[in-house]
Amino acid sequence: MILIQDLFLSDSDINYILEQWDRYDIEFSKYVINFYFVDFKKHNINLSPIKNGIFSNKSFEKIRLQKYNNTFKQVTDFHGHENFHNYILFLNNDFEGGELEFKNGVTVIPKKGSLVYFNNDEQHRVLPCIGDRWVFTMLGNEYIDLKIEYRTKSIL
């Protein structure tokens, strides 16, 4: 299942997340895909200011602010995640490319403030981007009832 919601995050939510970049250690991922990230879980960063606390006190395996660009190795193969519930929040749209493409044919164009939820059955990849692509990812095994109207699309 893939759920997409435009305008999920406010500018103040986005600014709060991005402010953490300068406050904490930045790490570099050397796995299938390369990116710089701040590990919110490792640093125990407070999630309550984001979207009125909807993600607070939830169990996630990974919570990261991630930065990708064309200088890093980018994903070319479809892949899945070990965690069942995957929440991707786009924090900007001032770059080219970087679409989230699913193996089932769905392609999500990144829009600042939008949310994409998908479970681990949905294999995906990130298409190459030019410029800095900022995303906030939360991966876990606990479902969060977002209690919002999905205005864009719900894909089963």
PDB file of C-alpha atoms in Angstrom:
ATOM      1  CA  MET A   1       0.000   0.000   0.000  1.00  0.00           C
ATOM      2  CA  ILE A   2       1.200   3.489  -0.877  1.00  0.00           C
ATOM      3  CA  LEU A   3      -0.403   6.624   0.585  1.00  0.00           C
ATOM      4  CA  ILE A   4       0.508  10.131  -0.533  1.00  0.00           C
ATOM      5  CA  GLN A   5      -0.473  13.373   1.207  1.00  0.00           C
ATOM      6  CA  ASP A   6       0.498  16.786  -0.100  1.00  0.00           C
ATOM      7  CA  LEU A   7       0.972  19.687   2.340  1.00  0.00           C
ATOM      8  CA  PHE A   8       1.401  17.323   5.295  1.00  0.00           C
ATOM      9  CA  LEU A   9       4.135  19.399   6.976  1.00  0.00           C
ATOM     10  CA  SER A  10       4.000  23.123   7.638  1.00  0.00           C
ATOM     11  CA  ASP A  11       6.951  25.428   7.018  1.00  0.00           C
ATOM     12  CA  SER A  12       7.571  25.539  10.780  1.00  0.00           C
ATOM     13  CA  ASP A  13       7.672  21.705  10.902  1.00  0.00           C
ATOM     14  CA  ILE A  14      10.157  21.665   8.035  1.00  0.00           C
ATOM     15  CA  ASN A  15      12.301  24.385   9.603  1.00  0.00           C
ATOM     16  CA  TYR A  16      12.422  22.507  12.926  1.00  0.00           C
ATOM     17  CA  ILE A  17      13.636  19.339  11.205  1.00  0.00           C
ATOM     18  CA  LEU A  18      16.231  21.145   9.082  1.00  0.00           C
ATOM     19  CA  GLU A  19      17.568  23.094  12.101  1.00  0.00           C
ATOM     20  CA  GLN A  20      18.803  19.795  13.549  1.00  0.00           C
ATOM     21  CA  TRP A  21      21.364  19.571  10.726  1.00  0.00           C
ATOM     22  CA  ASP A  22      23.598  22.163  12.374  1.00  0.00           C
ATOM     23  CA  ARG A  23      23.004  20.983  15.949  1.00  0.00           C
ATOM     24  CA  TYR A  24      24.079  17.344  15.791  1.00  0.00           C
ATOM     25  CA  ASP A  25      26.754  15.078  14.332  1.00  0.00           C
ATOM     26  CA  ILE A  26      26.380  14.424  10.636  1.00  0.00           C
ATOM     27  CA  GLU A  27      27.058  10.865   9.477  1.00  0.00           C
ATOM     28  CA  PHE A  28      27.641   9.403   6.013  1.00  0.00           C
ATOM     29  CA  SER A  29      25.879   6.274   4.796  1.00  0.00           C
ATOM     30  CA  LYS A  30      28.096   3.828   2.909  1.00  0.00           C
ATOM     31  CA  TYR A  31      25.451   1.263   2.048  1.00  0.00           C
ATOM     32  CA  VAL A  32      23.588   0.629  -1.220  1.00  0.00           C
ATOM     33  CA  ILE A  33      22.921   4.360  -1.445  1.00  0.00           C
ATOM     34  CA  ASN A  34      25.105   7.185  -0.174  1.00  0.00           C
ATOM     35  CA  PHE A  35      23.783  10.207   1.717  1.00  0.00           C
ATOM     36  CA  TYR A  36      24.598  12.398   4.671  1.00  0.00           C
ATOM     37  CA  PHE A  37      22.249  12.160   7.638  1.00  0.00           C
ATOM     38  CA  VAL A  38      21.479  13.179  11.199  1.00  0.00           C
ATOM     39  CA  ASP A  39      20.247  10.234  13.276  1.00  0.00           C
ATOM     40  CA  PHE A  40      17.320  11.548  15.359  1.00  0.00           C
ATOM     41  CA  LYS A  41      17.077   8.286  17.306  1.00  0.00           C
ATOM     42  CA  LYS A  42      20.751   8.222  18.266  1.00  0.00           C
ATOM     43  CA  HIS A  43      20.598  11.839  19.475  1.00  0.00           C
ATOM     44  CA  ASN A  44      17.154  11.404  21.081  1.00  0.00           C
ATOM     45  CA  ILE A  45      15.840  14.459  19.205  1.00  0.00           C
ATOM     46  CA  ASN A  46      12.373  15.553  20.290  1.00  0.00           C
ATOM     47  CA  LEU A  47       9.691  14.789  17.667  1.00  0.00           C
ATOM     48  CA  SER A  48       6.831  16.569  19.474  1.00  0.00           C
ATOM     49  CA  PRO A  49       7.232  19.892  17.596  1.00  0.00           C
ATOM     50  CA  ILE A  50       6.570  18.074  14.304  1.00  0.00           C
ATOM     51  CA  LYS A  51       2.928  17.972  13.151  1.00  0.00           C
ATOM     52  CA  ASN A  52       1.543  18.624  16.656  1.00  0.00           C
ATOM     53  CA  GLY A  53       3.334  15.619  18.154  1.00  0.00           C
ATOM     54  CA  ILE A  54       1.797  12.992  15.853  1.00  0.00           C
ATOM     55  CA  PHE A  55       5.116  11.080  15.734  1.00  0.00           C
ATOM     56  CA  SER A  56       6.026  11.484  19.417  1.00  0.00           C
ATOM     57  CA  ASN A  57       6.352   8.435  21.622  1.00  0.00           C
ATOM     58  CA  LYS A  58       6.200   6.092  18.641  1.00  0.00           C
ATOM     59  CA  SER A  59       8.535   3.212  18.058  1.00  0.00           C
ATOM     60  CA  PHE A  60      10.754   3.672  15.015  1.00  0.00           C
ATOM     61  CA  GLU A  61      13.860   1.702  14.165  1.00  0.00           C
ATOM     62  CA  LYS A  62      15.313   4.588  12.141  1.00  0.00           C
ATOM     63  CA  ILE A  63      14.598   8.325  12.207  1.00  0.00           C
ATOM     64  CA  ARG A  64      16.828  10.383   9.939  1.00  0.00           C
ATOM     65  CA  LEU A  65      17.182  13.737   8.273  1.00  0.00           C
ATOM     66  CA  GLN A  66      18.876  12.824   4.982  1.00  0.00           C
ATOM     67  CA  LYS A  67      20.620  14.872   2.312  1.00  0.00           C
ATOM     68  CA  TYR A  68      21.202  13.462  -1.179  1.00  0.00           C
ATOM     69  CA  ASN A  69      22.692  15.045  -4.278  1.00  0.00           C
ATOM     70  CA  ASN A  70      24.367  14.180  -7.550  1.00  0.00           C
ATOM     71  CA  THR A  71      27.817  13.878  -5.939  1.00  0.00           C
ATOM     72  CA  PHE A  72      26.764  10.676  -4.102  1.00  0.00           C
ATOM     73  CA  LYS A  73      26.158   7.149  -5.350  1.00  0.00           C
ATOM     74  CA  GLN A  74      22.428   6.952  -5.969  1.00  0.00           C
ATOM     75  CA  VAL A  75      20.038   3.987  -5.999  1.00  0.00           C
ATOM     76  CA  THR A  76      19.647   2.281  -9.361  1.00  0.00           C
ATOM     77  CA  ASP A  77      17.978  -0.973  -8.248  1.00  0.00           C
ATOM     78  CA  PHE A  78      14.557  -1.440  -6.697  1.00  0.00           C
ATOM     79  CA  HIS A  79      14.777  -2.428  -3.042  1.00  0.00           C
ATOM     80  CA  GLY A  80      12.624  -2.859   0.044  1.00  0.00           C
ATOM     81  CA  HIS A  81      13.116  -2.047   3.702  1.00  0.00           C
ATOM     82  CA  GLU A  82      13.279  -4.440   6.646  1.00  0.00           C
ATOM     83  CA  ASN A  83      10.833  -2.297   8.605  1.00  0.00           C
ATOM     84  CA  PHE A  84       7.186  -2.751   7.752  1.00  0.00           C
ATOM     85  CA  HIS A  85       6.066   0.914   7.952  1.00  0.00           C
ATOM     86  CA  ASN A  86       7.976   3.574   6.005  1.00  0.00           C
ATOM     87  CA  TYR A  87       7.249   7.307   6.251  1.00  0.00           C
ATOM     88  CA  ILE A  88       9.116   9.638   3.876  1.00  0.00           C
ATOM     89  CA  LEU A  89       8.659  13.408   4.228  1.00  0.00           C
ATOM     90  CA  PHE A  90       9.971  15.711   1.511  1.00  0.00           C
ATOM     91  CA  LEU A  91      11.507  18.894   2.915  1.00  0.00           C
ATOM     92  CA  ASN A  92      12.297  20.810  -0.270  1.00  0.00           C
ATOM     93  CA  ASN A  93      11.695  20.853  -3.989  1.00  0.00           C
ATOM     94  CA  ASP A  94      14.470  23.135  -5.271  1.00  0.00           C
ATOM     95  CA  PHE A  95      16.341  20.344  -7.086  1.00  0.00           C
ATOM     96  CA  GLU A  96      15.895  18.385 -10.309  1.00  0.00           C
ATOM     97  CA  GLY A  97      14.843  14.723 -10.421  1.00  0.00           C
ATOM     98  CA  GLY A  98      14.877  12.698  -7.205  1.00  0.00           C
ATOM     99  CA  GLU A  99      11.498  11.079  -7.824  1.00  0.00           C
ATOM    100  CA  LEU A 100      10.516   8.117  -5.653  1.00  0.00           C
ATOM    101  CA  GLU A 101       9.759   5.349  -8.137  1.00  0.00           C
ATOM    102  CA  PHE A 102       7.958   2.161  -7.100  1.00  0.00           C
ATOM    103  CA  LYS A 103       8.313  -1.142  -8.926  1.00  0.00           C
ATOM    104  CA  ASN A 104       4.531  -1.273  -9.411  1.00  0.00           C
ATOM    105  CA  GLY A 105       4.747   1.755 -11.742  1.00  0.00           C
ATOM    106  CA  VAL A 106       3.868   4.562  -9.305  1.00  0.00           C
ATOM    107  CA  THR A 107       6.236   7.527  -9.401  1.00  0.00           C
ATOM    108  CA  VAL A 108       6.065  10.213  -6.715  1.00  0.00           C
ATOM    109  CA  ILE A 109       7.363  13.657  -7.602  1.00  0.00           C
ATOM    110  CA  PRO A 110       8.863  15.217  -4.448  1.00  0.00           C
ATOM    111  CA  LYS A 111       6.892  18.204  -3.183  1.00  0.00           C
ATOM    112  CA  LYS A 112       7.975  20.263  -0.205  1.00  0.00           C
ATOM    113  CA  GLY A 113       5.946  19.231   2.849  1.00  0.00           C
ATOM    114  CA  SER A 114       4.447  16.077   1.331  1.00  0.00           C
ATOM    115  CA  LEU A 115       4.330  12.646   2.974  1.00  0.00           C
ATOM    116  CA  VAL A 116       4.641   9.244   1.344  1.00  0.00           C
ATOM    117  CA  TYR A 117       3.762   6.173   3.401  1.00  0.00           C
ATOM    118  CA  PHE A 118       4.428   2.670   2.115  1.00  0.00           C
ATOM    119  CA  ASN A 119       4.901  -0.776   3.607  1.00  0.00           C
ATOM    120  CA  ASN A 120       7.876  -3.029   3.002  1.00  0.00           C
ATOM    121  CA  ASP A 121       6.101  -4.926   0.223  1.00  0.00           C
ATOM    122  CA  GLU A 122       6.568  -1.896  -2.027  1.00  0.00           C
ATOM    123  CA  GLN A 123       9.961  -2.076  -3.693  1.00  0.00           C
ATOM    124  CA  HIS A 124      11.238   1.323  -4.725  1.00  0.00           C
ATOM    125  CA  ARG A 125      14.203   3.425  -5.759  1.00  0.00           C
ATOM    126  CA  VAL A 126      15.139   7.094  -5.848  1.00  0.00           C
ATOM    127  CA  LEU A 127      15.839   8.464  -9.285  1.00  0.00           C
ATOM    128  CA  PRO A 128      18.995  10.537  -9.688  1.00  0.00           C
ATOM    129  CA  CYS A 129      18.796  14.149  -8.587  1.00  0.00           C
ATOM    130  CA  ILE A 130      20.744  17.299  -9.282  1.00  0.00           C
ATOM    131  CA  GLY A 131      20.969  19.628  -6.307  1.00  0.00           C
ATOM    132  CA  ASP A 132      20.364  18.908  -2.629  1.00  0.00           C
ATOM    133  CA  ARG A 133      17.333  16.694  -1.909  1.00  0.00           C
ATOM    134  CA  TRP A 134      16.305  16.802   1.764  1.00  0.00           C
ATOM    135  CA  VAL A 135      14.049  14.089   3.214  1.00  0.00           C
ATOM    136  CA  PHE A 136      12.993  13.050   6.685  1.00  0.00           C
ATOM    137  CA  THR A 137      12.578   9.277   7.012  1.00  0.00           C
ATOM    138  CA  MET A 138      10.978   7.274   9.786  1.00  0.00           C
ATOM    139  CA  LEU A 139      11.060   3.499   9.512  1.00  0.00           C
ATOM    140  CA  GLY A 140       9.518   1.134  12.003  1.00  0.00           C
ATOM    141  CA  ASN A 141       7.144  -1.706  12.700  1.00  0.00           C
ATOM    142  CA  GLU A 142       4.419   0.324  14.417  1.00  0.00           C
ATOM    143  CA  TYR A 143       1.643   1.800  12.274  1.00  0.00           C
ATOM    144  CA  ILE A 144       0.691   5.405  12.963  1.00  0.00           C
ATOM    145  CA  ASP A 145      -2.903   6.418  12.336  1.00  0.00           C
ATOM    146  CA  LEU A 146      -2.285   9.834  10.790  1.00  0.00           C
ATOM    147  CA  LYS A 147      -5.989  10.795  11.033  1.00  0.00           C
ATOM    148  CA  ILE A 148      -5.848  13.052   8.029  1.00  0.00           C
ATOM    149  CA  GLU A 149      -7.752  13.231   4.779  1.00  0.00           C
ATOM    150  CA  TYR A 150      -5.660  11.815   1.993  1.00  0.00           C
ATOM    151  CA  ARG A 151      -6.294  14.493  -0.580  1.00  0.00           C
ATOM    152  CA  THR A 152      -4.015  13.299  -3.328  1.00  0.00           C
ATOM    153  CA  LYS A 153      -4.257   9.549  -3.722  1.00  0.00           C
ATOM    154  CA  SER A 154      -4.419   6.247  -1.967  1.00  0.00           C
ATOM    155  CA  ILE A 155      -2.947   3.380  -3.923  1.00  0.00           C
ATOM    156  CA  LEU A 156      -3.562  -0.214  -2.912  1.00  0.00           C
TER     157      LEU A 156
END
